[in-house]
CSV table of C-alpha atoms in Angstrom, one decimal:
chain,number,residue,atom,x,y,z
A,1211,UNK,CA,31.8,43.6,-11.2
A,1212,UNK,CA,29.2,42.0,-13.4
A,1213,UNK,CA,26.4,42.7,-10.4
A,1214,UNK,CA,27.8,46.2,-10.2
A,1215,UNK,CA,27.1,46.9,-13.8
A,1216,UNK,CA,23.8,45.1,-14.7
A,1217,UNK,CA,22.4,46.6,-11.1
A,1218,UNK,CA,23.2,50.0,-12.9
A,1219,UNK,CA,21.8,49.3,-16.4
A,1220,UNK,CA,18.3,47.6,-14.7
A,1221,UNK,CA,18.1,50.5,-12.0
A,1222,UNK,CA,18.7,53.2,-14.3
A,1223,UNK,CA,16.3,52.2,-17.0
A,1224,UNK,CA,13.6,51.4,-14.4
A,1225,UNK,CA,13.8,54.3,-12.5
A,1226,UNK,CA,12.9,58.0,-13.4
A,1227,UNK,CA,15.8,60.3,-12.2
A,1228,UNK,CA,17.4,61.8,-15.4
A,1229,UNK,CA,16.9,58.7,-17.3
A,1230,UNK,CA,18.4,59.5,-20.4
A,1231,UNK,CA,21.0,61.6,-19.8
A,1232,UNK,CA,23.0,59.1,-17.8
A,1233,UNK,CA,22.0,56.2,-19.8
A,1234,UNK,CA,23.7,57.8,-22.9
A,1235,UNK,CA,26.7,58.9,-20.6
A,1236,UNK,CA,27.0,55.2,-19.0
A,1237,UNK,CA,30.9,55.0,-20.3
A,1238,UNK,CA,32.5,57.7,-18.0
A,1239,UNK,CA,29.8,56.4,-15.1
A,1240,UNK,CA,30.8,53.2,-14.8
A,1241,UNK,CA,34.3,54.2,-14.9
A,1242,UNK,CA,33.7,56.1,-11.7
A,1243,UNK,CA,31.5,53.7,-9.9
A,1244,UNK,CA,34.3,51.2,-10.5
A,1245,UNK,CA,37.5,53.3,-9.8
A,1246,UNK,CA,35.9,52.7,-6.5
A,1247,UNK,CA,36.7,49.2,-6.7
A,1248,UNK,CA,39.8,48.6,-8.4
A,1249,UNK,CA,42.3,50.9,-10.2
A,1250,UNK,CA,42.4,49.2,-14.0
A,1251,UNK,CA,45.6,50.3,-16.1
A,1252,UNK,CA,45.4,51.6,-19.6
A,1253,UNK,CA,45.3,48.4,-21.5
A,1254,UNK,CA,42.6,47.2,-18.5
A,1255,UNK,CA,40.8,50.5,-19.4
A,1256,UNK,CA,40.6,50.0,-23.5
A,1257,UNK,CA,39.9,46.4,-23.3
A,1258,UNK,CA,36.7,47.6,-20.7
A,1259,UNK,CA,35.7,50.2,-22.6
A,1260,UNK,CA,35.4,48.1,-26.4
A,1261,UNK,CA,33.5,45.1,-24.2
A,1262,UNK,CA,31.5,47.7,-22.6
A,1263,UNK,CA,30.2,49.3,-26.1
A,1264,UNK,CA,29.4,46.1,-27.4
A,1265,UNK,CA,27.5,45.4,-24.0
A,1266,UNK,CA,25.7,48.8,-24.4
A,1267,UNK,CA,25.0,48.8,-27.9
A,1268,UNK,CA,23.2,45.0,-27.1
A,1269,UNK,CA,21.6,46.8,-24.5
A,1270,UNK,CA,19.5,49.3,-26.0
A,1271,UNK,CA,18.5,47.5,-28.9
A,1272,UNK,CA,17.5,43.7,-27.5
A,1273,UNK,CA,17.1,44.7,-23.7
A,1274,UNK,CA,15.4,48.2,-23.4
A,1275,UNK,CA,12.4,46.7,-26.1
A,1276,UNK,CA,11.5,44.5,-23.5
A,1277,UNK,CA,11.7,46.7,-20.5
A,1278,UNK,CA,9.5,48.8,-22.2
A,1279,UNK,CA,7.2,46.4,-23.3
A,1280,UNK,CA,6.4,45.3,-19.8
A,1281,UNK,CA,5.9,49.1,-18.7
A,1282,UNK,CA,3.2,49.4,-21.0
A,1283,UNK,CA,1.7,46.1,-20.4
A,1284,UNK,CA,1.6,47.1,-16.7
A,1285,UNK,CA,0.2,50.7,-17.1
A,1286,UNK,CA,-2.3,49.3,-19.4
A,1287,UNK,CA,-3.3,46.2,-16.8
A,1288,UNK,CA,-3.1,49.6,-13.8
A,1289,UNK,CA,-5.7,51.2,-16.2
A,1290,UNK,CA,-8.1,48.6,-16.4
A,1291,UNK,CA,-8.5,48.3,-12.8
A,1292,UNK,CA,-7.8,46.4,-9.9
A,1293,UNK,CA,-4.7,44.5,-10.2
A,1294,UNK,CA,-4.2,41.5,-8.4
A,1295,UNK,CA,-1.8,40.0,-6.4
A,1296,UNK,CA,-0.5,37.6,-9.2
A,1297,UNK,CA,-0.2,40.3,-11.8
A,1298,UNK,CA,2.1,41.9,-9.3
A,1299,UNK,CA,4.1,38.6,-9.2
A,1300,UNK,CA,4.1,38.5,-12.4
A,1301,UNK,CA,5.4,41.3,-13.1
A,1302,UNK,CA,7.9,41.5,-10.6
A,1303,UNK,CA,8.9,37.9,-12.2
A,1304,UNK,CA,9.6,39.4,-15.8
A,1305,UNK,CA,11.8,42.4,-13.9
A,1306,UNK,CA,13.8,39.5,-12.7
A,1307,UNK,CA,13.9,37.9,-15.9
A,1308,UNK,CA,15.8,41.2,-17.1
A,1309,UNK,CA,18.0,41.0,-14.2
A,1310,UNK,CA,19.4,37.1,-15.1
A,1311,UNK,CA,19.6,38.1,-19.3
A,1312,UNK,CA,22.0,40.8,-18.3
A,1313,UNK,CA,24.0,39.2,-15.7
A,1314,UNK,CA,24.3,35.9,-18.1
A,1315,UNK,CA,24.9,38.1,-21.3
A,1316,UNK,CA,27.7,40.3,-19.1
A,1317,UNK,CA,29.2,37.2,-17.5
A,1318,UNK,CA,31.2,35.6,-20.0
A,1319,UNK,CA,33.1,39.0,-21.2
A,1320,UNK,CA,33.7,39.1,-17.4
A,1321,UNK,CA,35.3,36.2,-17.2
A,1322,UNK,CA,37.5,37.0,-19.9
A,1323,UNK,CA,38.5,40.4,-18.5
A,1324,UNK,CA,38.9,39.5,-15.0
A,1325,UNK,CA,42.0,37.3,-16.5
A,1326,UNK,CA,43.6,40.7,-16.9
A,1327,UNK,CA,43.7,41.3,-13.5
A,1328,UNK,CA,46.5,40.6,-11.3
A,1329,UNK,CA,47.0,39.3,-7.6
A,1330,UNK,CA,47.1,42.8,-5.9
A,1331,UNK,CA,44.1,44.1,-7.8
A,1332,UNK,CA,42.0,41.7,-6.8
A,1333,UNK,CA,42.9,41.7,-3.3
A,1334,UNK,CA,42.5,45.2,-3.2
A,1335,UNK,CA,38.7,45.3,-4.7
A,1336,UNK,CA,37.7,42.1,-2.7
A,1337,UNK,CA,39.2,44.4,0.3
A,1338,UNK,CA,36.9,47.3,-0.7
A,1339,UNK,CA,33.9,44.9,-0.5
A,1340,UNK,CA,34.8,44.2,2.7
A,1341,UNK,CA,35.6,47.9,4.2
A,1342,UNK,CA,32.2,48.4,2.7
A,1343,UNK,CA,30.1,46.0,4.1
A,1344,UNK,CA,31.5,47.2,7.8
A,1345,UNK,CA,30.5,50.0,7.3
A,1346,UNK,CA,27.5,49.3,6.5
A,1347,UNK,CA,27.1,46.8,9.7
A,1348,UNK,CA,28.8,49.5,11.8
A,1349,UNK,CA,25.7,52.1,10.8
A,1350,UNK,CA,22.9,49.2,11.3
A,1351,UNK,CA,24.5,48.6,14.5
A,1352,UNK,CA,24.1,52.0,15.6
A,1353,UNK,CA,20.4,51.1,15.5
A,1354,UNK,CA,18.0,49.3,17.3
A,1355,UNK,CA,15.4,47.4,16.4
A,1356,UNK,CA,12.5,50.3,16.8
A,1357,UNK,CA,14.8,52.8,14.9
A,1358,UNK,CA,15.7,49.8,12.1
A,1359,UNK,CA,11.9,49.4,11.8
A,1360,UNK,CA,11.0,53.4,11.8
A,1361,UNK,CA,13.6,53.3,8.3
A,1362,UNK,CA,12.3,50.3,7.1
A,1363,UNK,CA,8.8,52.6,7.4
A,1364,UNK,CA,10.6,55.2,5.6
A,1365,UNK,CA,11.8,53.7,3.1
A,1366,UNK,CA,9.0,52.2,2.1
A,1367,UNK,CA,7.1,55.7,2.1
A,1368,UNK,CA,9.5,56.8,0.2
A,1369,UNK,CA,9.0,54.1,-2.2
A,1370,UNK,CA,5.4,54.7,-2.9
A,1371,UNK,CA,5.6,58.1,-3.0
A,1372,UNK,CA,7.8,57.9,-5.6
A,1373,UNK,CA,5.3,56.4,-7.8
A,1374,UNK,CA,1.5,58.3,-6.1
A,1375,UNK,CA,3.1,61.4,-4.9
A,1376,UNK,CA,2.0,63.0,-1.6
A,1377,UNK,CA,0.4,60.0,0.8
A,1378,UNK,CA,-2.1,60.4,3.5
A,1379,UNK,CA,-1.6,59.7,7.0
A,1380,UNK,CA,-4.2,56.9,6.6
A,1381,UNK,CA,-1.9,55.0,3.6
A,1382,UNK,CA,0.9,55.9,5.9
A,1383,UNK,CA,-0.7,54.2,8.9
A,1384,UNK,CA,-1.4,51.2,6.8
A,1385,UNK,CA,2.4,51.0,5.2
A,1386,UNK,CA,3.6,51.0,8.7
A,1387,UNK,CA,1.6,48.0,9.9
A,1388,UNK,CA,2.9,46.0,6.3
A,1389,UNK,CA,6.7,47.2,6.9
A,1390,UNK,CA,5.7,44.9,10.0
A,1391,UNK,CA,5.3,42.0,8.3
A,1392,UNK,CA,8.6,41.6,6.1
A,1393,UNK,CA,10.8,38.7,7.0
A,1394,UNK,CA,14.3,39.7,8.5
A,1395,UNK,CA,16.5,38.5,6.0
A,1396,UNK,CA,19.6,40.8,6.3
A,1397,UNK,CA,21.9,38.5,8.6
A,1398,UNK,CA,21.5,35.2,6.1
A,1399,UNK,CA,22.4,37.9,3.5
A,1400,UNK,CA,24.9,39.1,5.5
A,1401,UNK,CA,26.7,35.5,5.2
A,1402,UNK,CA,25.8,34.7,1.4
A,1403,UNK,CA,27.0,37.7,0.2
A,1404,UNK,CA,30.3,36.7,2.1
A,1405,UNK,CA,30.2,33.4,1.3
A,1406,UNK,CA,29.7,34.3,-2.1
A,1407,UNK,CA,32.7,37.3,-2.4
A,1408,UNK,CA,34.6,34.5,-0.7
A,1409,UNK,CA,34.6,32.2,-3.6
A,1410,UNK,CA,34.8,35.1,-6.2
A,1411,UNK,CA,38.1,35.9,-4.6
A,1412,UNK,CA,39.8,32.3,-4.4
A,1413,UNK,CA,38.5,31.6,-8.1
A,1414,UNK,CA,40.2,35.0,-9.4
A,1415,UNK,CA,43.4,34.2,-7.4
A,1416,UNK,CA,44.0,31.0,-9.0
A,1417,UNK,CA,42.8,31.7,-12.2
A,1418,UNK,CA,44.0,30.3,-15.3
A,1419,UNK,CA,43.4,31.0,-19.1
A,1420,UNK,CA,41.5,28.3,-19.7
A,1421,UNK,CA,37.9,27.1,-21.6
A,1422,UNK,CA,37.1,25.5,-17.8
A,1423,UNK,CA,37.9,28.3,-15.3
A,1424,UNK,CA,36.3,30.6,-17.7
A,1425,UNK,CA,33.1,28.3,-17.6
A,1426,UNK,CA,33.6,28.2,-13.7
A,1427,UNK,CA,34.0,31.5,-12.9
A,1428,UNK,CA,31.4,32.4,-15.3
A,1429,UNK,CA,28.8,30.7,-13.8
A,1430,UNK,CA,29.8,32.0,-10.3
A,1431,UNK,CA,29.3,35.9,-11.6
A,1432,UNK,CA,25.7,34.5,-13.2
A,1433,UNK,CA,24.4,32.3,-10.4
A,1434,UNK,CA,25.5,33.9,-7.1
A,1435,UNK,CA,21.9,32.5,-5.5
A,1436,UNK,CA,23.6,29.0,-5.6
A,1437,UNK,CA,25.6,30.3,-2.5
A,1438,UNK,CA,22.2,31.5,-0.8
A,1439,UNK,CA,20.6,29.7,2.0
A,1440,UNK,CA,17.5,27.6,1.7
A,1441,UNK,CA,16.3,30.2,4.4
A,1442,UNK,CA,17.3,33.0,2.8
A,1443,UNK,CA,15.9,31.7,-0.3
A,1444,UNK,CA,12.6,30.9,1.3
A,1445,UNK,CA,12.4,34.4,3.4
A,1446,UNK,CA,13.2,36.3,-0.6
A,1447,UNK,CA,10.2,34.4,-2.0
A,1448,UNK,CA,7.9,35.3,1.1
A,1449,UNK,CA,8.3,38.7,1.2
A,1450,UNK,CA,8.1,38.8,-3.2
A,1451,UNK,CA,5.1,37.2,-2.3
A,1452,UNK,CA,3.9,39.9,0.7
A,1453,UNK,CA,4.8,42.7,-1.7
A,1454,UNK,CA,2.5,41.7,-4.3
A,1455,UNK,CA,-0.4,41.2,-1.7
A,1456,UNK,CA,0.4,45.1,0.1
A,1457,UNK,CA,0.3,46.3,-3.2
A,1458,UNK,CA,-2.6,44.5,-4.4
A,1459,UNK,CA,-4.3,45.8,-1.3
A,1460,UNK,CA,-3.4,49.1,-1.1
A,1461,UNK,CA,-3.4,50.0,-4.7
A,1462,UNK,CA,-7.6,50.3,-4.6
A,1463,UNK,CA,-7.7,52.8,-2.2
A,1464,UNK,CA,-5.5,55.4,-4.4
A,1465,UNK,CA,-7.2,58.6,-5.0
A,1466,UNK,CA,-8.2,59.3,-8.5
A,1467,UNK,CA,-5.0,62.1,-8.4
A,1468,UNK,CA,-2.7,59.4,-7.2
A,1469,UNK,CA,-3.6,57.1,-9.5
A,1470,UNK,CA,-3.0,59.9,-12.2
A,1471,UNK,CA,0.0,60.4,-11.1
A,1472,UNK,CA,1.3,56.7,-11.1
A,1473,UNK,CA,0.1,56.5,-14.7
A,1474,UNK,CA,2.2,59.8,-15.3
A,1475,UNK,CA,5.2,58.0,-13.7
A,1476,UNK,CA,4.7,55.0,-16.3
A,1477,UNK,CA,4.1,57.2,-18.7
A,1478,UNK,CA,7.1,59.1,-18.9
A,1479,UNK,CA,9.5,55.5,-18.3
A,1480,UNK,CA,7.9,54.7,-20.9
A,1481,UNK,CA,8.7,57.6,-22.9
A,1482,UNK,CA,12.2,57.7,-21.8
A,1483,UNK,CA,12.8,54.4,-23.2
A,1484,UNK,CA,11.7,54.8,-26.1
A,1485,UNK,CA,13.5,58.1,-26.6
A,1486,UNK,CA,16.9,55.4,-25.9
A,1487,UNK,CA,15.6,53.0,-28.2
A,1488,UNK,CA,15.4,55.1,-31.1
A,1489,UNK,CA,18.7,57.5,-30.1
């Protein structure tokens, strides 16, 4: 639950699809995204909902700051010119940095809730995972490797264009040959997301109220990567890596009305965030 929550906060606030409006309406959201999961009871529900104001109301004041901070720093280093590969990193490395505040802020309160839970809703969100990822294997499955590769090459138009607008065939000839180059990581994820859903489970199951299995399970919800592989660690740092350089690379060759528009794109994350800041 913890991933499921700061995944929403980070995505929405980086992203620019009606920022605001579901920022401020995050209470009743994140009650549907999780009735996906698990059905919580009326007491569940209250006790959520006054951890998950406190959460939001640290949120906007300590957290968006910083996200916008970055956004400006970055449209202000895009502005100047070139950027280079290890700006990218950088950057990328500070996006991260949000990612681990909010999972380590969120993952206490977690811990504490989670106790509320008992055997059969556990199993049954823990069962949900899994229905889930099948599905998801089924539908990858029902590809092969040219077709995984053509929406790999799709999504990572769709990526760009999100940011430049309208791409050329040339820049679209170009992102096809770097979708190329991406190291396959989805079967070691495959096995450390179940390795890690795996332990989530048996810790929940035979919880206890106590200072230690809080501590434990807490720092299971805020250090999944500790169930990664070195591989899979390795691959995730090659292709952060290869990211920064295809971006580094094909940034220069932007028209001057792409480039507008990713400044535009900045531009109004930035503006969003500040409109959340101050409301």
């Amino acid at each position: 639950m913890v991933r499921i929550f700061a995944a929403l906060l980070l995505v929405l606030t980086l992203s620019g699809c009606s920022t605001t409006f579901v920022y401020n309406n995050l209470d009743w959201l994140v009650h549907w995204y999780i009735d996906d999961y698990v059905e919580l009871n009326k007491a569940q529900k209250k006790q959520f909902d006054h951890k998950m104001q406190d959460w939001l109301k640290w949120h906007r004041h300590q957290q968006l700051p910083r996200y916008r901070d970055d956004l400006v720093a970055l449209k202000q280093q895009f502005e100047q010119g070139q950027m280079t590969q290890t700006q990218w990193q950088e950057f990328f490395s500070r996006v991260r940095g949000h990612w681990y505040s909010l999972i380590n802020h969120l993952g206490p309160d977690l811990a504490e809730l989670s106790l509320q839970l008992n055997d059969q809703q556990i199993k049954d969100m823990f069962a949900t995972f899994e229905e889930q990822q099948k599905e998801r294997e089924e539908e990858r499955n029902e590809l092969d490797e040219q077709e995984r590769l053509e929406k790999s090459r799709e999504n990572l138009h769709e990526d760009m264009q999100e940011w430049t607008g309208r791409l050329s065939a040339e820049q679209k000839a170009q992102l096809n040959e770097w979708a190329e180059g991406f190291a396959p990581t989805y079967e070691l994820r495959l096995k450390y997301r179940r390795n890690w859903q795996q332990a989530a489970m048996d810790s929940l199951l035979g919880r206890v109220d106590t200072k230690a299995w809080r501590d434990t399970f807490t720092l299971l919800l805020v250090r999944p990567q500790d169930y990664q592989s070195d591989a899979l660690r390795e691959a995730d740092l090659a292709n952060r890596e290869y990211y920064a350089r295809m971006l580094a690379e094909l940034t220069p060759g932007l028209s001057d009305k792409q480039k507008r528009h990713v400044l535009r794109e900045m531009q109004q994350r930035i503006d969003d965030l500040n409109d959340l800041i101050e409301h």
